[in-house]
PDB file of N, CA and C in Angstrom:
ATOM      1  N   UNK A  24      24.064 -79.303 224.998  1.00 67.00           N
ATOM      2  CA  UNK A  24      24.534 -80.672 224.979  1.00 67.00           C
ATOM      3  C   UNK A  24      23.329 -81.594 224.863  1.00 67.00           C
ATOM      4  N   UNK A  25      23.479 -82.591 224.078  1.00 64.00           N
ATOM      5  CA  UNK A  25      22.423 -83.560 223.899  1.00 64.00           C
ATOM      6  C   UNK A  25      22.563 -84.643 224.959  1.00 64.00           C
ATOM      7  N   UNK A  26      21.437 -85.089 225.445  1.00 65.00           N
ATOM      8  CA  UNK A  26      21.475 -86.159 226.439  1.00 65.00           C
ATOM      9  C   UNK A  26      21.982 -87.427 225.776  1.00 65.00           C
ATOM     10  N   UNK A  27      23.015 -88.003 226.342  1.00 63.00           N
ATOM     11  CA  UNK A  27      23.637 -89.173 225.736  1.00 63.00           C
ATOM     12  C   UNK A  27      23.090 -90.460 226.303  1.00 63.00           C
ATOM     13  N   UNK A  28      22.336 -90.369 227.333  1.00 59.00           N
ATOM     14  CA  UNK A  28      21.906 -91.597 227.980  1.00 59.00           C
ATOM     15  C   UNK A  28      20.405 -91.661 228.155  1.00 59.00           C
ATOM     16  N   UNK A  29      19.960 -92.828 228.457  1.00 57.00           N
ATOM     17  CA  UNK A  29      18.579 -93.076 228.786  1.00 57.00           C
ATOM     18  C   UNK A  29      18.542 -94.057 229.923  1.00 57.00           C
ATOM     19  N   UNK A  30      17.380 -94.366 230.396  1.00 53.00           N
ATOM     20  CA  UNK A  30      17.267 -95.306 231.498  1.00 53.00           C
ATOM     21  C   UNK A  30      16.362 -96.433 231.050  1.00 53.00           C
ATOM     22  N   UNK A  31      16.853 -97.651 231.168  1.00 52.00           N
ATOM     23  CA  UNK A  31      16.045 -98.804 230.819  1.00 52.00           C
ATOM     24  C   UNK A  31      15.255 -99.242 232.042  1.00 52.00           C
ATOM     25  N   UNK A  32      14.562-100.325 231.904  1.00 53.00           N
ATOM     26  CA  UNK A  32      13.777-100.828 233.029  1.00 53.00           C
ATOM     27  C   UNK A  32      14.662-101.322 234.166  1.00 53.00           C
ATOM     28  N   UNK A  33      15.936-101.631 233.888  1.00 58.00           N
ATOM     29  CA  UNK A  33      16.858-102.093 234.920  1.00 58.00           C
ATOM     30  C   UNK A  33      17.663-100.952 235.525  1.00 58.00           C
ATOM     31  N   UNK A  34      17.357 -99.712 235.173  1.00 61.00           N
ATOM     32  CA  UNK A  34      18.066 -98.523 235.637  1.00 61.00           C
ATOM     33  C   UNK A  34      19.547 -98.548 235.280  1.00 61.00           C
ATOM     34  N   UNK A  35      19.874 -99.129 234.141  1.00 58.00           N
ATOM     35  CA  UNK A  35      21.236 -99.123 233.626  1.00 58.00           C
ATOM     36  C   UNK A  35      21.291 -98.052 232.543  1.00 58.00           C
ATOM     37  N   UNK A  36      22.189 -97.043 232.697  1.00 62.00           N
ATOM     38  CA  UNK A  36      22.235 -95.997 231.686  1.00 62.00           C
ATOM     39  C   UNK A  36      22.703 -96.529 230.337  1.00 62.00           C
ATOM     40  N   UNK A  37      22.033 -96.089 229.288  1.00 71.00           N
ATOM     41  CA  UNK A  37      22.374 -96.476 227.931  1.00 71.00           C
ATOM     42  C   UNK A  37      22.898 -95.226 227.232  1.00 71.00           C
ATOM     43  N   UNK A  38      24.125 -95.297 226.727  1.00 69.00           N
ATOM     44  CA  UNK A  38      24.721 -94.155 226.050  1.00 69.00           C
ATOM     45  C   UNK A  38      24.554 -94.295 224.548  1.00 69.00           C
ATOM     46  N   UNK A  39      24.051 -93.260 223.911  1.00 83.00           N
ATOM     47  CA  UNK A  39      23.935 -93.241 222.457  1.00 83.00           C
ATOM     48  C   UNK A  39      25.215 -92.636 221.896  1.00 83.00           C
ATOM     49  N   UNK A  40      25.866 -93.339 221.002  1.00 85.00           N
ATOM     50  CA  UNK A  40      27.185 -92.928 220.532  1.00 85.00           C
ATOM     51  C   UNK A  40      27.162 -91.600 219.786  1.00 85.00           C
ATOM     52  N   UNK A  41      26.102 -91.305 219.040  1.00 88.00           N
ATOM     53  CA  UNK A  41      26.030 -90.040 218.315  1.00 88.00           C
ATOM     54  C   UNK A  41      26.001 -88.867 219.278  1.00 88.00           C
ATOM     55  N   UNK A  42      25.204 -88.972 220.320  1.00 84.00           N
ATOM     56  CA  UNK A  42      25.104 -87.897 221.296  1.00 84.00           C
ATOM     57  C   UNK A  42      26.391 -87.766 222.105  1.00 84.00           C
ATOM     58  N   UNK A  43      26.991 -88.885 222.470  1.00 85.00           N
ATOM     59  CA  UNK A  43      28.246 -88.854 223.216  1.00 85.00           C
ATOM     60  C   UNK A  43      29.346 -88.207 222.377  1.00 85.00           C
ATOM     61  N   UNK A  44      29.423 -88.557 221.104  1.00 88.00           N
ATOM     62  CA  UNK A  44      30.410 -87.964 220.209  1.00 88.00           C
ATOM     63  C   UNK A  44      30.185 -86.464 220.065  1.00 88.00           C
ATOM     64  N   UNK A  45      28.949 -86.053 219.942  1.00 89.00           N
ATOM     65  CA  UNK A  45      28.624 -84.635 219.834  1.00 89.00           C
ATOM     66  C   UNK A  45      29.022 -83.885 221.104  1.00 89.00           C
ATOM     67  N   UNK A  46      28.786 -84.484 222.258  1.00 86.00           N
ATOM     68  CA  UNK A  46      29.140 -83.842 223.525  1.00 86.00           C
ATOM     69  C   UNK A  46      30.648 -83.710 223.686  1.00 86.00           C
ATOM     70  N   UNK A  47      31.388 -84.724 223.292  1.00 88.00           N
ATOM     71  CA  UNK A  47      32.852 -84.676 223.394  1.00 88.00           C
ATOM     72  C   UNK A  47      33.405 -83.628 222.434  1.00 88.00           C
ATOM     73  N   UNK A  48      32.820 -83.525 221.232  1.00 91.00           N
ATOM     74  CA  UNK A  48      33.253 -82.498 220.288  1.00 91.00           C
ATOM     75  C   UNK A  48      33.006 -81.104 220.847  1.00 91.00           C
ATOM     76  N   UNK A  49      31.877 -80.920 221.519  1.00 89.00           N
ATOM     77  CA  UNK A  49      31.595 -79.602 222.094  1.00 89.00           C
ATOM     78  C   UNK A  49      32.594 -79.260 223.199  1.00 89.00           C
ATOM     79  N   UNK A  50      33.081 -80.263 223.929  1.00 90.00           N
ATOM     80  CA  UNK A  50      34.114 -80.017 224.936  1.00 90.00           C
ATOM     81  C   UNK A  50      35.402 -79.581 224.253  1.00 90.00           C
ATOM     82  N   UNK A  51      35.804 -80.287 223.198  1.00 91.00           N
ATOM     83  CA  UNK A  51      37.024 -79.922 222.474  1.00 91.00           C
ATOM     84  C   UNK A  51      36.929 -78.510 221.909  1.00 91.00           C
ATOM     85  N   UNK A  52      35.800 -78.171 221.283  1.00 92.00           N
ATOM     86  CA  UNK A  52      35.643 -76.852 220.686  1.00 92.00           C
ATOM     87  C   UNK A  52      35.680 -75.752 221.746  1.00 92.00           C
ATOM     88  N   UNK A  53      34.998 -75.966 222.855  1.00 92.00           N
ATOM     89  CA  UNK A  53      34.979 -74.935 223.892  1.00 92.00           C
ATOM     90  C   UNK A  53      36.354 -74.773 224.532  1.00 92.00           C
ATOM     91  N   UNK A  54      37.062 -75.868 224.764  1.00 92.00           N
ATOM     92  CA  UNK A  54      38.403 -75.761 225.358  1.00 92.00           C
ATOM     93  C   UNK A  54      39.400 -75.127 224.387  1.00 92.00           C
ATOM     94  N   UNK A  55      39.294 -75.432 223.103  1.00 93.00           N
ATOM     95  CA  UNK A  55      40.174 -74.810 222.124  1.00 93.00           C
ATOM     96  C   UNK A  55      39.910 -73.312 222.037  1.00 93.00           C
ATOM     97  N   UNK A  56      38.649 -72.940 222.013  1.00 95.00           N
ATOM     98  CA  UNK A  56      38.286 -71.525 221.966  1.00 95.00           C
ATOM     99  C   UNK A  56      38.789 -70.797 223.208  1.00 95.00           C
ATOM    100  N   UNK A  57      38.578 -71.373 224.374  1.00 95.00           N
ATOM    101  CA  UNK A  57      39.050 -70.746 225.603  1.00 95.00           C
ATOM    102  C   UNK A  57      40.571 -70.698 225.673  1.00 95.00           C
ATOM    103  N   UNK A  58      41.238 -71.685 225.107  1.00 95.00           N
ATOM    104  CA  UNK A  58      42.697 -71.675 225.074  1.00 95.00           C
ATOM    105  C   UNK A  58      43.214 -70.517 224.228  1.00 95.00           C
ATOM    106  N   UNK A  59      42.587 -70.293 223.084  1.00 95.00           N
ATOM    107  CA  UNK A  59      43.006 -69.200 222.203  1.00 95.00           C
ATOM    108  C   UNK A  59      42.757 -67.850 222.869  1.00 95.00           C
ATOM    109  N   UNK A  60      41.558 -67.666 223.397  1.00 96.00           N
ATOM    110  CA  UNK A  60      41.226 -66.401 224.062  1.00 96.00           C
ATOM    111  C   UNK A  60      42.112 -66.198 225.288  1.00 96.00           C
ATOM    112  N   UNK A  61      42.315 -67.254 226.066  1.00 96.00           N
ATOM    113  CA  UNK A  61      43.178 -67.164 227.242  1.00 96.00           C
ATOM    114  C   UNK A  61      44.615 -66.837 226.884  1.00 96.00           C
ATOM    115  N   UNK A  62      45.111 -67.401 225.778  1.00 95.00           N
ATOM    116  CA  UNK A  62      46.470 -67.107 225.338  1.00 95.00           C
ATOM    117  C   UNK A  62      46.640 -65.656 224.940  1.00 95.00           C
ATOM    118  N   UNK A  63      45.664 -65.123 224.241  1.00 94.00           N
ATOM    119  CA  UNK A  63      45.717 -63.717 223.849  1.00 94.00           C
ATOM    120  C   UNK A  63      45.673 -62.817 225.084  1.00 94.00           C
ATOM    121  N   UNK A  64      44.788 -63.132 226.007  1.00 94.00           N
ATOM    122  CA  UNK A  64      44.667 -62.328 227.233  1.00 94.00           C
ATOM    123  C   UNK A  64      45.946 -62.414 228.059  1.00 94.00           C
ATOM    124  N   UNK A  65      46.508 -63.611 228.197  1.00 94.00           N
ATOM    125  CA  UNK A  65      47.750 -63.772 228.962  1.00 94.00           C
ATOM    126  C   UNK A  65      48.894 -63.011 228.314  1.00 94.00           C
ATOM    127  N   UNK A  66      48.944 -62.987 226.989  1.00 93.00           N
ATOM    128  CA  UNK A  66      49.982 -62.242 226.297  1.00 93.00           C
ATOM    129  C   UNK A  66      49.817 -60.745 226.455  1.00 93.00           C
ATOM    130  N   UNK A  67      48.586 -60.264 226.358  1.00 91.00           N
ATOM    131  CA  UNK A  67      48.329 -58.829 226.501  1.00 91.00           C
ATOM    132  C   UNK A  67      48.607 -58.377 227.935  1.00 91.00           C
ATOM    133  N   UNK A  68      48.202 -59.192 228.900  1.00 93.00           N
ATOM    134  CA  UNK A  68      48.436 -58.832 230.301  1.00 93.00           C
ATOM    135  C   UNK A  68      49.895 -59.005 230.718  1.00 93.00           C
ATOM    136  N   UNK A  69      50.695 -59.624 229.866  1.00 91.00           N
ATOM    137  CA  UNK A  69      52.124 -59.733 230.124  1.00 91.00           C
ATOM    138  C   UNK A  69      52.535 -60.856 231.054  1.00 91.00           C
ATOM    139  N   UNK A  70      51.724 -61.893 231.154  1.00 92.00           N
ATOM    140  CA  UNK A  70      52.112 -63.034 231.978  1.00 92.00           C
ATOM    141  C   UNK A  70      53.289 -63.744 231.321  1.00 92.00           C
ATOM    142  N   UNK A  71      54.308 -64.039 232.093  1.00 90.00           N
ATOM    143  CA  UNK A  71      55.470 -64.752 231.570  1.00 90.00           C
ATOM    144  C   UNK A  71      55.788 -65.928 232.486  1.00 90.00           C
ATOM    145  N   UNK A  72      56.452 -66.910 231.911  1.00 91.00           N
ATOM    146  CA  UNK A  72      56.914 -68.057 232.691  1.00 91.00           C
ATOM    147  C   UNK A  72      55.786 -68.852 233.320  1.00 91.00           C
ATOM    148  N   UNK A  73      55.999 -69.204 234.555  1.00 95.00           N
ATOM    149  CA  UNK A  73      55.064 -70.063 235.277  1.00 95.00           C
ATOM    150  C   UNK A  73      53.694 -69.415 235.455  1.00 95.00           C
ATOM    151  N   UNK A  74      53.667 -68.100 235.583  1.00 96.00           N
ATOM    152  CA  UNK A  74      52.392 -67.404 235.780  1.00 96.00           C
ATOM    153  C   UNK A  74      51.445 -67.622 234.597  1.00 96.00           C
ATOM    154  N   UNK A  75      51.972 -67.707 233.387  1.00 94.00           N
ATOM    155  CA  UNK A  75      51.133 -67.964 232.217  1.00 94.00           C
ATOM    156  C   UNK A  75      50.518 -69.347 232.243  1.00 94.00           C
ATOM    157  N   UNK A  76      51.299 -70.339 232.663  1.00 95.00           N
ATOM    158  CA  UNK A  76      50.766 -71.699 232.740  1.00 95.00           C
ATOM    159  C   UNK A  76      49.749 -71.843 233.870  1.00 95.00           C
ATOM    160  N   UNK A  77      49.975 -71.148 234.967  1.00 96.00           N
ATOM    161  CA  UNK A  77      48.996 -71.143 236.059  1.00 96.00           C
ATOM    162  C   UNK A  77      47.689 -70.531 235.566  1.00 96.00           C
ATOM    163  N   UNK A  78      47.790 -69.458 234.790  1.00 97.00           N
ATOM    164  CA  UNK A  78      46.609 -68.820 234.212  1.00 97.00           C
ATOM    165  C   UNK A  78      45.856 -69.788 233.300  1.00 97.00           C
ATOM    166  N   UNK A  79      46.594 -70.551 232.494  1.00 96.00           N
ATOM    167  CA  UNK A  79      45.963 -71.522 231.590  1.00 96.00           C
ATOM    168  C   UNK A  79      45.196 -72.588 232.375  1.00 96.00           C
ATOM    169  N   UNK A  80      45.843 -73.167 233.380  1.00 95.00           N
ATOM    170  CA  UNK A  80      45.167 -74.220 234.134  1.00 95.00           C
ATOM    171  C   UNK A  80      44.013 -73.677 234.965  1.00 95.00           C
ATOM    172  N   UNK A  81      44.074 -72.411 235.349  1.00 96.00           N
ATOM    173  CA  UNK A  81      42.948 -71.774 236.017  1.00 96.00           C
ATOM    174  C   UNK A  81      41.769 -71.648 235.057  1.00 96.00           C
ATOM    175  N   UNK A  82      42.046 -71.266 233.809  1.00 96.00           N
ATOM    176  CA  UNK A  82      40.995 -71.176 232.793  1.00 96.00           C
ATOM    177  C   UNK A  82      40.365 -72.558 232.554  1.00 96.00           C
ATOM    178  N   UNK A  83      41.199 -73.594 232.484  1.00 94.00           N
ATOM    179  CA  UNK A  83      40.672 -74.936 232.249  1.00 94.00           C
ATOM    180  C   UNK A  83      39.849 -75.431 233.434  1.00 94.00           C
ATOM    181  N   UNK A  84      40.235 -75.061 234.644  1.00 94.00           N
ATOM    182  CA  UNK A  84      39.466 -75.440 235.827  1.00 94.00           C
ATOM    183  C   UNK A  84      38.098 -74.753 235.813  1.00 94.00           C
ATOM    184  N   UNK A  85      38.083 -73.473 235.462  1.00 94.00           N
ATOM    185  CA  UNK A  85      36.817 -72.748 235.384  1.00 94.00           C
ATOM    186  C   UNK A  85      35.932 -73.324 234.278  1.00 94.00           C
ATOM    187  N   UNK A  86      36.538 -73.714 233.156  1.00 92.00           N
ATOM    188  CA  UNK A  86      35.732 -74.305 232.086  1.00 92.00           C
ATOM    189  C   UNK A  86      35.167 -75.660 232.490  1.00 92.00           C
ATOM    190  N   UNK A  87      35.925 -76.437 233.263  1.00 91.00           N
ATOM    191  CA  UNK A  87      35.405 -77.720 233.756  1.00 91.00           C
ATOM    192  C   UNK A  87      34.213 -77.499 234.677  1.00 91.00           C
ATOM    193  N   UNK A  88      34.317 -76.507 235.545  1.00 93.00           N
ATOM    194  CA  UNK A  88      33.193 -76.196 236.442  1.00 93.00           C
ATOM    195  C   UNK A  88      31.995 -75.719 235.631  1.00 93.00           C
ATOM    196  N   UNK A  89      32.257 -74.918 234.588  1.00 91.00           N
ATOM    197  CA  UNK A  89      31.166 -74.465 233.727  1.00 91.00           C
ATOM    198  C   UNK A  89      30.481 -75.607 232.991  1.00 91.00           C
ATOM    199  N   UNK A  90      31.271 -76.566 232.500  1.00 89.00           N
ATOM    200  CA  UNK A  90      30.681 -77.727 231.832  1.00 89.00           C
ATOM    201  C   UNK A  90      29.884 -78.587 232.800  1.00 89.00           C
ATOM    202  N   UNK A  91      30.389 -78.717 234.015  1.00 89.00           N
ATOM    203  CA  UNK A  91      29.635 -79.456 235.038  1.00 89.00           C
ATOM    204  C   UNK A  91      28.313 -78.764 235.338  1.00 89.00           C
ATOM    205  N   UNK A  92      28.343 -77.439 235.453  1.00 91.00           N
ATOM    206  CA  UNK A  92      27.111 -76.698 235.728  1.00 91.00           C
ATOM    207  C   UNK A  92      26.135 -76.806 234.562  1.00 91.00           C
ATOM    208  N   UNK A  93      26.672 -76.767 233.325  1.00 89.00           N
ATOM    209  CA  UNK A  93      25.799 -76.888 232.157  1.00 89.00           C
ATOM    210  C   UNK A  93      25.127 -78.258 232.094  1.00 89.00           C
ATOM    211  N   UNK A  94      25.831 -79.295 232.543  1.00 86.00           N
ATOM    212  CA  UNK A  94      25.235 -80.628 232.574  1.00 86.00           C
ATOM    213  C   UNK A  94      24.446 -80.870 233.855  1.00 86.00           C
ATOM    214  N   UNK A  95      24.267 -79.821 234.642  1.00 88.00           N
ATOM    215  CA  UNK A  95      23.513 -79.883 235.894  1.00 88.00           C
ATOM    216  C   UNK A  95      24.081 -80.924 236.837  1.00 88.00           C
ATOM    217  N   UNK A  96      25.407 -81.078 236.811  1.00 87.00           N
ATOM    218  CA  UNK A  96      26.157 -81.994 237.672  1.00 87.00           C
ATOM    219  C   UNK A  96      25.688 -83.447 237.540  1.00 87.00           C
ATOM    220  N   UNK A  97      25.035 -83.748 236.425  1.00 85.00           N
ATOM    221  CA  UNK A  97      24.597 -85.106 236.120  1.00 85.00           C
ATOM    222  C   UNK A  97      25.446 -85.620 234.958  1.00 85.00           C
ATOM    223  N   UNK A  98      26.690 -85.931 235.264  1.00 84.00           N
ATOM    224  CA  UNK A  98      27.668 -86.280 234.227  1.00 84.00           C
ATOM    225  C   UNK A  98      27.293 -87.574 233.522  1.00 84.00           C
ATOM    226  N   UNK A  99      26.789 -88.545 234.228  1.00 83.00           N
ATOM    227  CA  UNK A  99      26.486 -89.845 233.635  1.00 83.00           C
ATOM    228  C   UNK A  99      25.366 -89.768 232.599  1.00 83.00           C
ATOM    229  N   UNK A 100      24.590 -88.692 232.599  1.00 84.00           N
ATOM    230  CA  UNK A 100      23.540 -88.527 231.592  1.00 84.00           C
ATOM    231  C   UNK A 100      24.118 -88.125 230.241  1.00 84.00           C
ATOM    232  N   UNK A 101      25.218 -87.359 230.255  1.00 83.00           N
ATOM    233  CA  UNK A 101      25.766 -86.804 229.028  1.00 83.00           C
ATOM    234  C   UNK A 101      27.099 -87.406 228.596  1.00 83.00           C
ATOM    235  N   UNK A 102      27.843 -88.000 229.535  1.00 84.00           N
ATOM    236  CA  UNK A 102      29.175 -88.538 229.250  1.00 84.00           C
ATOM    237  C   UNK A 102      29.322 -89.904 229.895  1.00 84.00           C
ATOM    238  N   UNK A 103      30.348 -90.639 229.450  1.00 85.00           N
ATOM    239  CA  UNK A 103      30.550 -91.963 230.010  1.00 85.00           C
ATOM    240  C   UNK A 103      31.410 -91.961 231.266  1.00 85.00           C
ATOM    241  N   UNK A 104      32.128 -90.864 231.529  1.00 83.00           N
ATOM    242  CA  UNK A 104      32.929 -90.800 232.755  1.00 83.00           C
ATOM    243  C   UNK A 104      33.213 -89.348 233.116  1.00 83.00           C
ATOM    244  N   UNK A 105      33.628 -89.139 234.354  1.00 85.00           N
ATOM    245  CA  UNK A 105      33.969 -87.804 234.843  1.00 85.00           C
ATOM    246  C   UNK A 105      35.201 -87.253 234.132  1.00 85.00           C
ATOM    247  N   UNK A 106      36.095 -88.118 233.693  1.00 84.00           N
ATOM    248  CA  UNK A 106      37.326 -87.638 233.061  1.00 84.00           C
ATOM    249  C   UNK A 106      37.038 -86.902 231.757  1.00 84.00           C
ATOM    250  N   UNK A 107      35.909 -87.173 231.135  1.00 82.00           N
ATOM    251  CA  UNK A 107      35.551 -86.464 229.898  1.00 82.00           C
ATOM    252  C   UNK A 107      35.432 -84.967 230.161  1.00 82.00           C
ATOM    253  N   UNK A 108      34.841 -84.596 231.282  1.00 85.00           N
ATOM    254  CA  UNK A 108      34.666 -83.180 231.586  1.00 85.00           C
ATOM    255  C   UNK A 108      35.907 -82.600 232.244  1.00 85.00           C
ATOM    256  N   UNK A 109      36.533 -83.349 233.122  1.00 86.00           N
ATOM    257  CA  UNK A 109      37.618 -82.789 233.916  1.00 86.00           C
ATOM    258  C   UNK A 109      38.925 -82.642 233.150  1.00 86.00           C
ATOM    259  N   UNK A 110      39.324 -83.641 232.343  1.00 85.00           N
ATOM    260  CA  UNK A 110      40.639 -83.561 231.710  1.00 85.00           C
ATOM    261  C   UNK A 110      40.637 -83.724 230.195  1.00 85.00           C
ATOM    262  N   UNK A 111      39.509 -84.000 229.594  1.00 84.00           N
ATOM    263  CA  UNK A 111      39.455 -84.190 228.139  1.00 84.00           C
ATOM    264  C   UNK A 111      39.758 -82.876 227.429  1.00 84.00           C
ATOM    265  N   UNK A 112      40.803 -82.866 226.626  1.00 84.00           N
ATOM    266  CA  UNK A 112      41.143 -81.705 225.832  1.00 84.00           C
ATOM    267  C   UNK A 112      41.981 -80.645 226.529  1.00 84.00           C
ATOM    268  N   UNK A 113      42.339 -80.872 227.796  1.00 88.00           N
ATOM    269  CA  UNK A 113      43.122 -79.869 228.523  1.00 88.00           C
ATOM    270  C   UNK A 113      44.513 -79.716 227.911  1.00 88.00           C
ATOM    271  N   UNK A 114      45.188 -80.822 227.672  1.00 88.00           N
ATOM    272  CA  UNK A 114      46.542 -80.739 227.146  1.00 88.00           C
ATOM    273  C   UNK A 114      46.549 -80.498 225.643  1.00 88.00           C
ATOM    274  N   UNK A 115      45.469 -80.801 224.961  1.00 87.00           N
ATOM    275  CA  UNK A 115      45.367 -80.501 223.538  1.00 87.00           C
ATOM    276  C   UNK A 115      45.267 -79.006 223.283  1.00 87.00           C
ATOM    277  N   UNK A 116      44.614 -78.294 224.175  1.00 91.00           N
ATOM    278  CA  UNK A 116      44.488 -76.849 224.038  1.00 91.00           C
ATOM    279  C   UNK A 116      45.724 -76.089 224.471  1.00 91.00           C
ATOM    280  N   UNK A 117      46.650 -76.776 225.119  1.00 92.00           N
ATOM    281  CA  UNK A 117      47.857 -76.120 225.612  1.00 92.00           C
ATOM    282  C   UNK A 117      48.708 -75.570 224.462  1.00 92.00           C
ATOM    283  N   UNK A 118      48.767 -76.288 223.356  1.00 93.00           N
ATOM    284  CA  UNK A 118      49.533 -75.812 222.200  1.00 93.00           C
ATOM    285  C   UNK A 118      48.940 -74.516 221.645  1.00 93.00           C
ATOM    286  N   UNK A 119      47.623 -74.457 221.530  1.00 93.00           N
ATOM    287  CA  UNK A 119      46.974 -73.230 221.048  1.00 93.00           C
ATOM    288  C   UNK A 119      47.208 -72.085 222.015  1.00 93.00           C
ATOM    289  N   UNK A 120      47.132 -72.386 223.309  1.00 95.00           N
ATOM    290  CA  UNK A 120      47.372 -71.355 224.319  1.00 95.00           C
ATOM    291  C   UNK A 120      48.771 -70.771 224.182  1.00 95.00           C
ATOM    292  N   UNK A 121      49.781 -71.628 224.084  1.00 94.00           N
ATOM    293  CA  UNK A 121      51.164 -71.159 223.992  1.00 94.00           C
ATOM    294  C   UNK A 121      51.378 -70.353 222.710  1.00 94.00           C
ATOM    295  N   UNK A 122      50.785 -70.797 221.611  1.00 92.00           N
ATOM    296  CA  UNK A 122      50.918 -70.070 220.347  1.00 92.00           C
ATOM    297  C   UNK A 122      50.372 -68.652 220.471  1.00 92.00           C
ATOM    298  N   UNK A 123      49.153 -68.529 220.989  1.00 93.00           N
ATOM    299  CA  UNK A 123      48.532 -67.210 221.076  1.00 93.00           C
ATOM    300  C   UNK A 123      49.046 -66.412 222.266  1.00 93.00           C
ATOM    301  N   UNK A 124      49.617 -67.071 223.241  1.00 92.00           N
ATOM    302  CA  UNK A 124      50.221 -66.400 224.380  1.00 92.00           C
ATOM    303  C   UNK A 124      51.504 -65.701 223.947  1.00 92.00           C
ATOM    304  N   UNK A 125      52.289 -66.359 223.119  1.00 89.00           N
ATOM    305  CA  UNK A 125      53.568 -65.788 222.705  1.00 89.00           C
ATOM    306  C   UNK A 125      53.420 -64.808 221.545  1.00 89.00           C
ATOM    307  N   UNK A 126      52.340 -64.847 220.819  1.00 79.00           N
ATOM    308  CA  UNK A 126      52.170 -63.963 219.666  1.00 79.00           C
ATOM    309  C   UNK A 126      52.191 -62.480 220.043  1.00 79.00           C
ATOM    310  N   UNK A 127      51.420 -62.025 221.065  1.00 66.00           N
ATOM    311  CA  UNK A 127      51.490 -60.598 221.409  1.00 66.00           C
ATOM    312  C   UNK A 127      52.870 -60.172 221.900  1.00 66.00           C
ATOM    313  N   UNK A 128      53.672 -61.082 222.400  1.00 63.00           N
ATOM    314  CA  UNK A 128      55.007 -60.740 222.859  1.00 63.00           C
ATOM    315  C   UNK A 128      55.966 -60.496 221.690  1.00 63.00           C
ATOM    316  N   UNK A 129      55.651 -61.070 220.515  1.00 69.00           N
ATOM    317  CA  UNK A 129      56.502 -60.906 219.348  1.00 69.00           C
ATOM    318  C   UNK A 129      56.249 -59.602 218.612  1.00 69.00           C
ATOM    319  N   UNK A 130      55.140 -58.975 218.870  1.00 64.00           N
ATOM    320  CA  UNK A 130      54.782 -57.743 218.148  1.00 64.00           C
ATOM    321  C   UNK A 130      55.563 -56.563 218.697  1.00 64.00           C
TER     322      UNK A 130
END
């Protein structure tokens, strides 16, 4: 992740839009990838109903913790708010998860 912010003489963080956009894209790509892999794993392991959705949100929680660790828990340096890491792209990846979750069940 590229550092999106800097510090001026007034200690006000300055966010560079190119770096912020790149960081948000990396969140979307990683969550989409994890959604696809998680859907395949949930389908192979035979999770059905509520258990599959619990598995998905567990994967998203672990990915949020991983993104926080990658940013060294200094969110304001790389993003404009905590919601970017915690909930950005969670529901967007749900469609991919359901698609790949149900695919092994159809075979």
